Coordinates of C-alpha atoms and ligand atoms in Angstrom, one line a residue:
M1 CA 0.0 0.0 0.0
R2 CA 1.2 3.5 -0.8
S3 CA 1.3 6.4 1.7
S4 CA 0.2 10.0 1.4
T5 CA 2.0 13.3 1.9
I6 CA 1.4 17.0 1.8
T7 CA 2.5 18.6 -1.4
G8 CA 1.1 22.1 -1.0
L9 CA 0.2 24.5 1.8
G10 CA -2.0 27.6 2.0
R11 CA -3.5 29.8 4.6
Y12 CA -5.8 32.8 4.9
I13 CA -5.5 35.2 7.9
P14 CA -8.2 37.9 8.1
R15 CA -6.8 41.4 8.1
R16 CA -8.6 42.7 11.1
I17 CA -6.7 42.4 14.3
M18 CA -8.5 42.4 17.6
T19 CA -6.2 43.1 20.5
N20 CA -6.7 42.3 24.2
A21 CA -7.0 46.0 24.8
E22 CA -10.1 46.0 22.5
L23 CA -11.6 43.2 24.5
E24 CA -11.1 45.1 27.7
Q25 CA -13.7 47.6 26.2
L26 CA -16.3 44.7 25.6
V27 CA -16.1 42.5 28.7
D28 CA -14.7 42.6 32.3
T29 CA -11.2 41.3 31.4
S30 CA -7.6 42.5 31.2
D31 CA -4.6 42.1 28.9
E32 CA -2.7 40.8 31.9
W33 CA -5.3 38.1 32.7
I34 CA -5.6 36.9 29.0
V35 CA -1.8 36.8 28.5
S36 CA -1.0 35.1 31.8
R37 CA -3.8 32.5 31.5
T38 CA -3.7 31.8 27.8
G39 CA -0.7 33.4 26.1
I40 CA -3.0 35.1 23.6
R41 CA -2.2 38.8 22.7
E42 CA -4.4 39.3 19.6
R43 CA -6.7 37.4 17.2
R44 CA -8.0 37.9 13.7
I45 CA -11.6 38.6 13.0
A46 CA -13.3 38.0 9.6
E47 CA -15.3 40.7 7.9
P48 CA -19.1 40.7 8.5
D49 CA -19.6 39.5 4.9
Q50 CA -16.9 36.7 5.1
A51 CA -18.1 33.2 5.7
S52 CA -15.9 30.1 6.4
S53 CA -16.0 29.1 2.7
D54 CA -14.5 32.5 1.8
L55 CA -11.6 32.0 4.1
A56 CA -11.3 28.4 2.8
Y57 CA -11.3 29.6 -0.8
E58 CA -8.3 31.9 -0.3
A59 CA -6.3 29.3 1.6
S60 CA -7.1 26.7 -1.0
I61 CA -6.0 28.8 -4.0
E62 CA -2.6 29.2 -2.3
A63 CA -2.3 25.5 -1.5
L64 CA -3.2 24.5 -5.0
A65 CA -0.7 26.9 -6.5
D66 CA 1.9 25.7 -4.1
A67 CA 1.3 22.1 -5.1
G68 CA 1.2 23.0 -8.8
V69 CA -2.3 21.4 -9.0
S70 CA -5.3 22.7 -11.0
A71 CA -8.8 22.7 -9.5
E72 CA -9.8 20.1 -12.2
E73 CA -7.3 17.7 -10.9
I74 CA -8.8 17.5 -7.4
D75 CA -10.5 14.1 -6.7
L76 CA -11.9 15.0 -3.3
I77 CA -12.4 18.1 -1.1
I78 CA -12.7 17.6 2.6
V79 CA -13.5 20.6 4.8
G80 CA -13.1 20.4 8.6
T81 CA -15.0 23.1 10.4
A82 CA -17.1 23.9 13.4
T83 CA -18.5 27.0 11.7
P84 CA -19.9 25.8 8.3
D85 CA -21.5 28.5 6.2
M86 CA -24.8 26.8 7.0
L87 CA -26.1 23.4 8.2
F88 CA -26.2 22.3 4.5
P89 CA -25.1 22.3 1.8
A90 CA -21.7 21.4 3.0
T91 CA -19.0 24.1 3.1
A92 CA -16.9 21.7 1.0
C93 CA -19.5 21.8 -1.8
I94 CA -19.6 25.6 -1.7
L95 CA -15.8 25.6 -2.0
Q96 CA -15.9 23.0 -4.8
D97 CA -18.2 25.2 -6.9
R98 CA -16.1 28.3 -6.3
L99 CA -12.8 26.6 -7.2
G100 CA -14.4 24.9 -10.3
A101 CA -13.2 21.5 -9.0
K102 CA -15.5 19.7 -11.5
Q103 CA -14.1 16.2 -10.8
A104 CA -14.2 16.4 -7.1
G105 CA -16.4 14.8 -4.4
A106 CA -16.9 17.1 -1.5
F107 CA -17.9 16.8 2.1
D108 CA -17.4 18.3 5.6
V109 CA -16.0 16.7 8.7
S110 CA -17.4 17.9 12.0
A111 CA -15.1 17.3 15.0
A112 CA -14.9 20.9 16.3
C113 CA -11.3 21.9 16.8
T114 CA -10.1 18.5 15.7
S115 CA -12.0 18.7 12.4
W116 CA -8.9 19.3 10.2
A117 CA -6.9 16.5 11.9
Y118 CA -9.8 14.1 11.3
A119 CA -10.2 15.3 7.7
A120 CA -6.5 14.7 7.1
A121 CA -6.9 11.1 8.4
V122 CA -9.8 10.5 6.1
A123 CA -7.8 11.9 3.1
H124 CA -4.9 9.6 4.0
G125 CA -7.3 6.7 3.8
Y126 CA -8.5 7.7 0.4
V127 CA -5.0 8.3 -1.0
S128 CA -3.2 5.4 0.5
S129 CA -5.9 2.9 -0.6
G130 CA -5.7 4.3 -4.2
Q131 CA -9.2 5.7 -4.2
A132 CA -8.0 9.2 -4.7
D133 CA -4.8 10.8 -6.1
T134 CA -5.3 14.4 -5.1
V135 CA -7.2 15.6 -2.0
L136 CA -7.7 19.1 -0.8
V137 CA -8.0 19.2 3.0
V138 CA -9.1 22.5 4.5
G139 CA -9.6 23.7 8.1
T140 CA -11.6 26.9 8.1
E141 CA -13.3 28.8 10.9
T142 CA -15.2 32.0 11.6
L143 CA -15.6 31.5 15.3
S144 CA -16.2 35.2 15.7
K145 CA -19.7 34.5 14.3
I146 CA -20.8 32.1 17.1
I147 CA -19.1 33.9 20.0
N148 CA -21.1 35.7 22.6
W149 CA -19.1 38.9 22.8
K150 CA -20.6 39.5 26.3
D151 CA -19.1 36.2 27.6
R152 CA -15.6 36.7 28.9
N153 CA -15.2 33.0 29.4
T154 CA -15.1 32.4 25.6
S155 CA -14.8 35.7 23.8
V156 CA -11.1 36.2 24.7
L157 CA -10.0 32.8 23.4
F158 CA -11.0 32.4 19.8
G159 CA -10.1 33.8 16.4
D160 CA -10.8 33.3 12.6
S161 CA -8.5 31.8 9.9
A162 CA -8.2 29.0 7.4
G163 CA -5.4 26.5 6.5
A164 CA -5.4 24.2 3.5
V165 CA -3.2 21.3 2.3
V166 CA -3.0 19.2 -0.9
M167 CA -2.4 15.5 -0.2
K168 CA -1.0 13.2 -2.8
P169 CA 0.4 9.6 -2.8
C170 CA 4.0 8.9 -1.8
E171 CA 6.1 5.8 -1.1
P172 CA 5.6 4.1 2.3
G173 CA 8.1 5.3 5.0
K174 CA 7.7 8.9 3.7
G175 CA 4.9 11.4 4.2
F176 CA 2.3 10.3 6.8
L177 CA 3.7 7.6 9.0
S178 CA 0.7 7.2 11.4
F179 CA -2.7 8.6 12.4
H180 CA -4.6 8.1 15.7
L181 CA -8.2 9.3 16.3
G182 CA -10.1 9.3 19.6
S183 CA -13.4 10.5 21.0
D184 CA -15.4 10.6 24.2
G185 CA -18.9 11.7 23.6
S186 CA -19.7 11.8 27.3
G187 CA -17.8 15.1 27.4
G188 CA -19.9 16.6 24.6
P189 CA -21.6 19.3 26.8
F190 CA -18.2 20.8 27.7
I191 CA -18.0 22.6 24.4
A192 CA -21.2 23.0 22.4
L193 CA -23.4 25.2 20.3
P194 CA -26.8 24.1 21.7
A195 CA -29.3 25.5 19.2
G196 CA -29.9 25.4 15.5
G197 CA -29.8 21.7 15.1
S198 CA -32.6 19.1 15.3
R199 CA -32.5 18.8 19.1
L200 CA -33.1 22.5 19.6
P201 CA -34.3 24.1 16.4
A202 CA -33.6 27.8 16.1
S203 CA -36.5 29.9 17.5
Y204 CA -37.1 33.3 19.2
E205 CA -36.7 31.4 22.5
T206 CA -33.3 29.9 21.7
V207 CA -32.1 33.3 20.6
E208 CA -33.4 34.9 23.8
R209 CA -31.7 32.3 25.8
E210 CA -28.5 32.9 23.8
Q211 CA -28.3 29.2 22.8
H212 CA -27.0 30.1 19.4
Y213 CA -23.6 30.9 20.9
L214 CA -20.7 28.6 21.7
T215 CA -20.8 27.5 25.3
M216 CA -17.8 26.0 27.1
N217 CA -16.7 24.7 30.5
G218 CA -13.1 25.9 30.2
R219 CA -11.8 24.1 33.3
E220 CA -13.1 20.7 32.2
V221 CA -11.7 21.2 28.7
Y222 CA -8.4 22.3 30.1
K223 CA -8.1 19.1 32.2
F224 CA -9.1 16.9 29.3
A225 CA -6.5 18.6 27.0
V226 CA -3.6 18.3 29.4
R227 CA -4.5 14.5 29.8
C228 CA -5.2 13.9 26.1
I229 CA -2.3 15.6 24.3
P230 CA 0.6 13.6 25.7
R231 CA -1.3 10.3 25.2
A232 CA -2.2 11.2 21.6
I233 CA 1.3 12.2 20.8
E234 CA 2.7 8.9 22.3
E235 CA 0.1 6.9 20.3
A236 CA 1.1 8.6 17.0
V237 CA 4.8 8.0 17.8
K238 CA 4.2 4.3 18.7
R239 CA 2.1 3.7 15.5
A240 CA 4.8 5.3 13.4
G241 CA 7.4 2.9 14.9
I242 CA 9.6 5.7 16.0
D243 CA 10.9 7.0 19.3
I244 CA 9.7 10.3 20.8
E245 CA 13.3 11.5 20.6
D246 CA 13.1 11.1 16.8
V247 CA 10.4 13.8 16.6
D248 CA 11.9 17.1 15.3
L249 CA 8.8 19.3 15.9
F250 CA 5.5 19.0 17.6
I251 CA 2.6 21.0 16.1
P252 CA -0.1 21.1 18.8
H253 CA -3.6 22.7 18.5
Q254 CA -3.1 26.3 19.5
A255 CA -5.6 26.8 22.3
N256 CA -3.6 27.9 25.3
I257 CA 0.1 28.2 25.9
R258 CA -0.3 26.7 29.4
I259 CA -1.8 23.5 27.8
I260 CA 1.1 23.2 25.4
D261 CA 3.7 23.8 28.2
A262 CA 2.0 21.2 30.4
A263 CA 2.1 18.7 27.6
A264 CA 5.8 19.3 27.0
E265 CA 6.5 18.9 30.6
R266 CA 4.5 15.6 30.9
L267 CA 6.3 14.2 27.9
R268 CA 9.7 15.5 29.2
Q269 CA 10.3 17.2 25.9
P270 CA 11.8 20.7 25.6
K271 CA 9.3 23.5 25.0
E272 CA 11.3 24.6 22.0
K273 CA 10.2 21.5 20.2
F274 CA 6.6 22.7 20.3
F275 CA 5.5 25.2 17.6
V276 CA 3.5 28.1 19.1
N277 CA 1.7 31.0 17.4
V278 CA -1.3 31.2 19.8
E279 CA -0.2 34.7 20.8
R280 CA -1.1 36.1 17.4
Y281 CA -4.2 34.2 16.4
G282 CA -5.8 32.7 19.6
N283 CA -7.7 29.5 19.2
T284 CA -8.7 29.1 15.5
S285 CA -10.2 25.7 16.0
A286 CA -10.0 23.5 12.9
A287 CA -7.7 26.1 11.2
S288 CA -5.2 26.1 14.1
V289 CA -3.0 23.1 13.1
P290 CA -2.8 23.6 9.3
V291 CA -2.0 27.3 9.9
A292 CA 0.7 26.4 12.4
L293 CA 2.1 23.8 10.0
Y294 CA 2.2 26.4 7.2
E295 CA 4.1 28.8 9.4
A296 CA 6.5 26.2 10.7
V297 CA 7.3 25.2 7.2
R298 CA 7.6 28.7 5.7
S299 CA 9.8 29.9 8.6
G300 CA 12.2 27.0 8.0
Q301 CA 11.4 25.2 11.2
V302 CA 10.5 22.1 9.2
K303 CA 13.1 20.7 6.8
E304 CA 13.2 17.8 4.3
G305 CA 13.2 14.5 6.2
D306 CA 12.1 16.0 9.6
V307 CA 9.6 14.1 11.6
V308 CA 6.6 16.3 12.7
V309 CA 3.9 15.2 15.0
M310 CA 0.6 17.1 14.9
V311 CA -2.0 16.9 17.6
A312 CA -5.4 18.4 18.0
F313 CA -8.2 18.2 20.6
G314 CA -11.6 19.8 20.9
G315 CA -15.4 19.4 21.1
G316 CA -17.0 16.1 20.9
L317 CA -14.9 15.5 22.8
T318 CA -12.4 14.5 20.1
W319 CA -8.7 14.2 19.6
A320 CA -6.4 13.2 16.8
S321 CA -2.6 12.9 16.2
S322 CA -0.4 12.1 13.2
A323 CA 3.3 11.7 12.4
I324 CA 4.7 12.8 9.1
R325 CA 8.1 12.6 7.6
W326 CA 8.4 15.9 5.7
T327 CA 9.1 15.0 2.1
M328 CA 8.2 17.9 0.0
P329 CA 9.2 21.3 1.1
T330 CA 6.9 23.7 -0.7
Q331 CA 8.4 25.7 -3.6
N332 CA 7.0 29.1 -2.8
S333 CA 8.5 31.1 0.0
T334 CA 5.9 33.7 0.8
S335 CA 7.2 34.4 4.3
A336 CA 5.0 33.9 7.3
R337 CA 4.6 36.9 9.5
Ligands
LIG1 O1 -10.1 24.0 21.4 C1 -10.6 23.7 22.7 C2 -11.3 24.9 23.2 N1 -11.2 25.2 24.5 C3 -10.1 25.3 25.3 O2 -9.0 25.0 24.9 C4 -10.2 25.9 26.6 C5 -9.4 25.2 27.7 N2 -9.4 25.9 28.9 C6 -8.7 27.0 29.2 O3 -7.8 27.4 28.3 C7 -8.8 27.7 30.5 O4 -9.6 26.9 31.4 C8 -9.4 29.1 30.4 C9 -8.4 30.0 29.7 C10 -10.7 29.1 29.6 C11 -9.6 29.7 31.8 O5 -8.4 29.7 32.5 P1 -8.4 29.1 34.0 O6 -7.0 29.3 34.6 O7 -8.9 27.7 34.0 O8 -9.4 30.0 34.8 P2 -10.7 29.7 35.6 O9 -11.8 29.3 34.6 O10 -10.3 28.7 36.7 O11 -11.1 31.1 36.2 C12 -10.2 31.7 37.1 C13 -10.8 33.1 37.4 C14 -12.3 33.0 37.8 O12 -12.5 34.0 38.8 P3 -12.7 33.5 40.3 O13 -13.8 32.6 40.3 O14 -11.4 32.9 40.6 O15 -12.9 34.8 41.0 C15 -13.0 33.5 36.5 O16 -14.2 34.1 36.7 O17 -10.7 33.9 36.3 C16 -12.0 34.5 36.0 N3 -12.1 34.7 34.5 C17 -11.6 35.8 33.9 N4 -11.1 37.0 34.4 C18 -10.7 37.9 33.5 C19 -12.5 33.9 33.6 N5 -12.4 34.4 32.4 C20 -11.8 35.6 32.6 C21 -11.4 36.7 31.7 N6 -10.9 37.8 32.2 N7 -11.6 36.6 30.3

């Protein structure tokens, strides 16, 4: 069986920057609290007329150009998102139409912040089994649209962005070495968007009760994340048949610097081996890992032959990890900020 690898990377970062100082005007919080508890200094916010598919489109155009692949060559588009344009049609189908990807199947994967990591695992299955040769895998989020800007527990944490990769076949031993997916639905209520589905259809009452906004039990999610990340990393490493010391760079979901530091400590790995950009973007959910990967590659922190372990966690509860031997440094060198 063949493996799969990433041959192109793209990202889209909205222009508008929202600083912690700006949040101080909206809710009872402070720059000091946000930085010391989360590491976040600013986040990006999409324009009112930008939906998740718009961010996905920009990231995809860059990833396709980077891979040297035309839209007509795409066999499959998988979009990971917790903020789809609407319940249906899938954001992937909206993207397929805009890209003119006439030969592509298209569907969304819904695993909250873990959506892109799950989507990459599905893409690997298609490519490695020979069912697809070219898959576009996008993580895109406009969390700002489902945030209650009066709720300090959540409004300070999240941001908007999109990351895209093109996945193609490669020989075994190169590209993706392993994947591991996990879930614990009993923790579902810890991060949820209660209304707008079939359980609680949208109504005046749901809006009055503010059930159309993201709700979160931060402390429970924190405990879960600190437990889950080291285990998920160890599982990806074990399945790849390598040692943790062989890993050159960890790319964790960018939710909170304290969560990343705690994971590094538990794994007895130096903090420098963990890529961090949470200070600039906050938690961008499904976009977080592909955007971080993009920036790690573009800034030269990932080189040909390096082993990178990516790990994500989020609502569901869900988690996913993967190990990749970096095979195909991208040709373009648009520098990351
Ligand atoms: O992708 C997954 C998505 N979610 C996450 O990753 C979230 C994971 N959880 C976390 O990152 C952290 O739990 C938070 C950053 C959400 C909260 O940090 P914490 O250290 O767990 O704080 P806490 O919830 O224990 O609250 C400590 C205090 C409380 O005040 P009292 O009860 O001690 O007086 C809160 O009311 O901080 C207060 N607080 C705030 N103060 C200023 C909570 N949010 C804020 C805020 N500004 N924004």
